[in-house]
Coordinates of N, CA and C in Angstrom, one line a residue:
M258 N 149.8 -170.9 154.6 CA 149.6 -170.5 155.9 C 149.6 -169.0 156.1
Q259 N 150.5 -168.4 155.4 CA 150.7 -167.0 155.5 C 149.5 -166.2 154.9
K260 N 148.9 -166.8 153.9 CA 147.7 -166.2 153.3 C 146.5 -166.2 154.2
I261 N 146.4 -167.2 155.1 CA 145.3 -167.3 156.0 C 145.5 -166.1 157.0
Y262 N 146.7 -165.9 157.5 CA 146.9 -164.8 158.4 C 146.6 -163.5 157.8
I263 N 147.0 -163.3 156.6 CA 146.6 -162.0 155.9 C 145.1 -161.9 155.7
L264 N 144.4 -162.9 155.4 CA 143.0 -162.9 155.3 C 142.3 -162.6 156.6
I265 N 142.8 -163.3 157.7 CA 142.2 -163.0 159.0 C 142.5 -161.6 159.4
G266 N 143.7 -161.1 159.1 CA 144.0 -159.7 159.5 C 143.1 -158.7 158.7
F267 N 142.9 -159.0 157.4 CA 142.0 -158.1 156.6 C 140.6 -158.1 157.1
I268 N 140.1 -159.3 157.5 CA 138.7 -159.4 158.0 C 138.6 -158.7 159.3
G269 N 139.7 -158.8 160.2 CA 139.7 -158.1 161.4 C 139.6 -156.5 161.2
I270 N 140.4 -156.1 160.2 CA 140.4 -154.6 160.0 C 139.0 -154.2 159.5
V271 N 138.4 -155.0 158.6 CA 137.0 -154.6 158.1 C 136.0 -154.6 159.3
I272 N 136.1 -155.6 160.1 CA 135.1 -155.6 161.3 C 135.4 -154.5 162.2
G273 N 136.7 -154.1 162.5 CA 137.0 -153.0 163.3 C 136.5 -151.7 162.7
A274 N 136.7 -151.5 161.4 CA 136.2 -150.3 160.8 C 134.7 -150.2 160.9
Y275 N 134.0 -151.3 160.7 CA 132.5 -151.3 160.8 C 132.1 -150.9 162.2
W276 N 132.7 -151.5 163.2 CA 132.4 -151.2 164.6 C 132.7 -149.7 164.9
A277 N 133.8 -149.2 164.5 CA 134.2 -147.8 164.7 C 133.2 -146.8 164.0
G278 N 132.8 -147.2 162.8 CA 131.8 -146.4 162.1 C 130.5 -146.3 162.8
G279 N 130.1 -147.5 163.4 CA 128.8 -147.5 164.2 C 128.9 -146.6 165.4
R280 N 130.1 -146.6 166.1 CA 130.2 -145.8 167.2 C 130.2 -144.3 166.9
V281 N 130.8 -143.9 165.7 CA 130.8 -142.5 165.3 C 129.4 -142.1 165.0
A282 N 128.6 -143.0 164.3 CA 127.2 -142.6 163.9 C 126.4 -142.5 165.2
T283 N 126.6 -143.3 166.2 CA 125.9 -143.2 167.5 C 126.2 -141.9 168.2
Q284 N 127.4 -141.5 168.2 CA 127.8 -140.2 168.8 C 127.2 -139.0 168.1
K285 N 127.2 -139.1 166.7 CA 126.6 -138.0 166.0 C 125.1 -137.9 166.3
C286 N 124.4 -139.0 166.4 CA 123.0 -139.1 166.6 C 122.7 -138.5 168.0
D287 N 123.6 -138.9 169.0 CA 123.4 -138.3 170.4 C 123.6 -136.8 170.4
A288 N 124.6 -136.3 169.7 CA 124.8 -134.9 169.6 C 123.6 -134.2 168.9
R289 N 123.1 -134.7 167.9 CA 121.9 -134.1 167.2 C 120.7 -134.1 168.2
I290 N 120.5 -135.1 168.9 CA 119.4 -135.2 169.9 C 119.6 -134.1 171.0
A291 N 120.8 -134.0 171.4 CA 121.1 -133.0 172.5 C 120.9 -131.6 172.0
N292 N 121.2 -131.3 170.7 CA 121.0 -130.0 170.1 C 119.5 -129.7 170.0
M293 N 118.7 -130.7 169.6 CA 117.3 -130.6 169.5 C 116.6 -130.3 170.8
N294 N 117.1 -131.0 171.9 CA 116.6 -130.7 173.2 C 116.9 -129.3 173.7
A295 N 118.1 -128.9 173.4 CA 118.5 -127.6 173.8 C 117.7 -126.5 173.1
R296 N 117.4 -126.7 171.8 CA 116.6 -125.8 171.1 C 115.2 -125.7 171.7
A297 N 114.6 -126.9 172.0 CA 113.3 -126.9 172.6 C 113.2 -126.2 173.9
I298 N 114.2 -126.4 174.7 CA 114.3 -125.7 176.0 C 114.4 -124.2 175.9
T299 N 115.2 -123.8 174.9 CA 115.4 -122.4 174.6 C 114.1 -121.8 174.1
C300 N 113.4 -122.5 173.2 CA 112.1 -122.0 172.7 C 111.1 -121.9 173.8
A301 N 111.0 -122.9 174.7 CA 110.1 -122.8 175.8 C 110.4 -121.6 176.8
A302 N 111.7 -121.4 177.0 CA 112.1 -120.3 177.9 C 111.7 -118.9 177.2
K303 N 111.9 -118.8 175.9 CA 111.5 -117.6 175.2 C 110.0 -117.4 175.3
T304 N 109.2 -118.4 175.1 CA 107.8 -118.4 175.2 C 107.3 -117.9 176.6
M305 N 107.9 -118.5 177.6 CA 107.6 -118.1 179.0 C 108.0 -116.7 179.3
E306 N 109.1 -116.2 178.7 CA 109.5 -114.9 178.9 C 108.5 -113.9 178.2
K307 N 108.0 -114.3 177.0 CA 107.1 -113.5 176.3 C 105.7 -113.4 177.1
V308 N 105.3 -114.6 177.6 CA 104.1 -114.6 178.4 C 104.2 -113.8 179.7
N309 N 105.3 -113.9 180.3 CA 105.5 -113.1 181.6 C 105.5 -111.6 181.3
V310 N 106.1 -111.2 180.2 CA 106.1 -109.8 179.8 C 104.7 -109.3 179.5
E311 N 103.9 -110.1 178.8 CA 102.5 -109.7 178.5 C 101.7 -109.7 179.8
T312 N 102.0 -110.6 180.7 CA 101.3 -110.6 182.0 C 101.5 -109.3 182.8
V313 N 102.8 -108.9 182.9 CA 103.2 -107.7 183.6 C 102.6 -106.5 182.9
N314 N 102.6 -106.4 181.6 CA 102.2 -105.2 180.9 C 100.6 -105.1 180.9
T315 N 99.9 -106.2 181.1 CA 98.5 -106.1 181.1 C 97.9 -106.0 182.5
S316 N 98.7 -105.9 183.5 CA 98.4 -105.8 184.9 C 97.7 -107.1 185.5
L317 N 97.8 -108.2 184.8 CA 97.3 -109.4 185.3 C 98.0 -109.9 186.6
D318 N 99.2 -109.5 186.7 CA 99.9 -109.9 188.0 C 99.2 -109.2 189.2
D319 N 98.8 -107.9 189.0 CA 98.1 -107.2 190.0 C 96.7 -107.9 190.4
I320 N 96.0 -108.3 189.3 CA 94.7 -109.0 189.6 C 95.0 -110.3 190.3
R321 N 96.0 -111.0 190.0 CA 96.4 -112.3 190.7 C 96.7 -112.0 192.1
R322 N 97.4 -110.9 192.4 CA 97.8 -110.6 193.8 C 96.6 -110.2 194.6
I323 N 95.7 -109.5 194.0 CA 94.4 -109.1 194.7 C 93.6 -110.3 195.0
L324 N 93.4 -111.2 194.0 CA 92.6 -112.4 194.2 C 93.3 -113.3 195.3
R325 N 94.6 -113.4 195.3 CA 95.3 -114.2 196.3 C 95.1 -113.6 197.7
E326 N 95.1 -112.3 197.8 CA 94.9 -111.7 199.1 C 93.5 -111.8 199.6
R327 N 92.5 -111.6 198.8 CA 91.1 -111.7 199.2 C 90.6 -113.1 199.4
Y328 N 91.0 -114.0 198.6 CA 90.4 -115.4 198.7 C 91.5 -116.4 199.0
S329 N 92.2 -116.2 200.1 CA 93.2 -117.1 200.5 C 92.6 -118.2 201.3
I330 N 93.3 -119.3 201.5 CA 92.8 -120.4 202.3 C 92.8 -120.1 203.8
A331 N 93.5 -119.0 204.2 CA 93.5 -118.7 205.6 C 92.2 -118.3 206.1
E332 N 91.3 -117.8 205.3 CA 90.0 -117.4 205.7 C 89.2 -118.7 206.1

């Protein structure tokens, strides 16, 4: 009878370790996905910053302002 309890305890420990390992793997995967999303957002922000700098340096913002003033919906 005592051997059955030991076997059941051992099987419980194995199942518990398997479940805990699955949870750790899920958390690592979630962290990896969060890091990839953060990198993508940072890359998009840097690209937008670069585009905005080029727009200001080439006076396109002035052209946009003039077109907005001349051809607005108010007319």
